[in-house]
Amino acid sequence: MISATRQAPAAVTVRVPAKVNLQLAVGSPRADGYHPLVTVFHAVALFDEVTVLPAEKTSLSVHGEDAASVPRDRSNLAWKAASALVQAAGLRGSAVEIRIRKRIPVAAGLAGGSADAAATLLACNELWQTGLSQRDLAELGAGLGSDVPFALLGGTAVGRGRGEHLTPALAAGSYHWALAFGHEGLSTAQVYATCDRLRAVRAAAGDRPGPAEPELSNPLMTALRSGDPARVGPLLFNDLQPAALSLQPELRRTLTAGREHGALGAIVSGSGPTCAFLASDAAHARDLAVALTGAGVCRAVARASGPAPGAVVVRDRQPS
Ligand code: C5P
């Protein structure tokens, strides 16, 4: 709803989380090339910030983690998000300056690009007082990337379809993670294609192919309700992990190092190459991060707890 009394803000800043997948079950590709998924998304407290300001012409700047590898033109998902909102809200001619401050690494399996798109949708909705609901924004976001709706929602949620159909999950407690970032990114499309290829090879060799319809792990959902990371850790599961490991075999060493230092669970996050290690508490996550750094098995390590909230407006400056 457009407020009659409220002045449009001069700038809006939105904070948006990264995600890890606690379960990622991938089916056989659909006719449109996408893979049907059942996934348990979990937002973690590693945030990008997107600020939008009114402008004559749309522009985009990026600072922080991996900034140099992020496109600054219309191909950036955040730019596409602003254009999609202009279109959906009938705001022809509206332009915006988009400033992205990145802490989520790029092409890392943490949905950083989707996070920036989600943040831009929410920020522009506020800046232009468009009045779209969270559901409208999620629908618009799903057209931009499979993980955009979850970046708006946050918390812990089950995703189906391409990952865009979400149901909040009943999860207790908080979870502490050490995240090991890789030296090189991985292309999501390439990881899915490699997953298909590996499965075809297995099927040709007489092994049973994976299930066409992925299923939610009930043991994982029960463990999440208990709030006990020691129960959750062994149930973390990612169907894309073999593909990520075949594209970057050095990730095996990273996973092994985390396990050897007592991680309750060790998994490639989404399409990788980030490896996520579940710790028993915040102090253990710190110890794990130190050990992984010392082992020299990754580019950098961050600690993050979850579940984190989805995209949220943190600054909304009024003109003085
Ligand atoms: O939706 P998004 O842009 O994040 O997807 C990037 C690529 O990952 C797609 O182009 C597709 O190749 C692959 N993908 C897939 N099945 C999904 C999600 C993504 O095959 N459920």
GROMACS .gro file of C-alpha atoms and ligand atoms in nm, residues 33-35 37 144-146 162 188-189 192, ligand 1:
model
   32
   33GLY     CA    1   1.646  -2.787  -1.790
   34TYR     CA    2   1.602  -2.707  -1.420
   35HIS     CA    3   1.628  -2.983  -1.163
   37LEU     CA    4   1.473  -3.005  -0.569
  144LEU     CA    5   1.545  -1.383  -1.131
  145GLY     CA    6   1.701  -1.682  -0.953
  146SER     CA    7   1.593  -1.994  -0.767
  162ARG     CA    8   1.356  -2.512  -0.833
  188THR     CA    9   2.608  -2.350  -1.059
  189ALA     CA   10   2.500  -2.457  -1.408
  192TYR     CA   11   2.429  -2.939  -1.209
  321C5P     O1   12   1.807  -2.017  -1.075
  321C5P     P1   13   1.953  -1.987  -1.081
  321C5P     O2   14   1.985  -1.872  -1.173
  321C5P     O3   15   2.014  -1.970  -0.947
  321C5P     O4   16   2.020  -2.115  -1.144
  321C5P     C1   17   2.148  -2.112  -1.204
  321C5P     C2   18   2.163  -2.237  -1.290
  321C5P     O5   19   2.168  -2.353  -1.204
  321C5P     C3   20   2.048  -2.264  -1.385
  321C5P     O6   21   2.068  -2.200  -1.507
  321C5P     C4   22   2.052  -2.416  -1.399
  321C5P     O7   23   2.152  -2.453  -1.492
  321C5P     C5   24   2.099  -2.462  -1.263
  321C5P     N1   25   1.986  -2.501  -1.176
  321C5P     C6   26   1.922  -2.622  -1.200
  321C5P     N2   27   1.819  -2.661  -1.119
  321C5P     C7   28   1.781  -2.583  -1.015
  321C5P     C8   29   1.845  -2.461  -0.987
  321C5P     C9   30   1.948  -2.422  -1.072
  321C5P     O8   31   1.955  -2.694  -1.293
  321C5P     N3   32   1.682  -2.626  -0.936
   0.00000   0.00000   0.00000
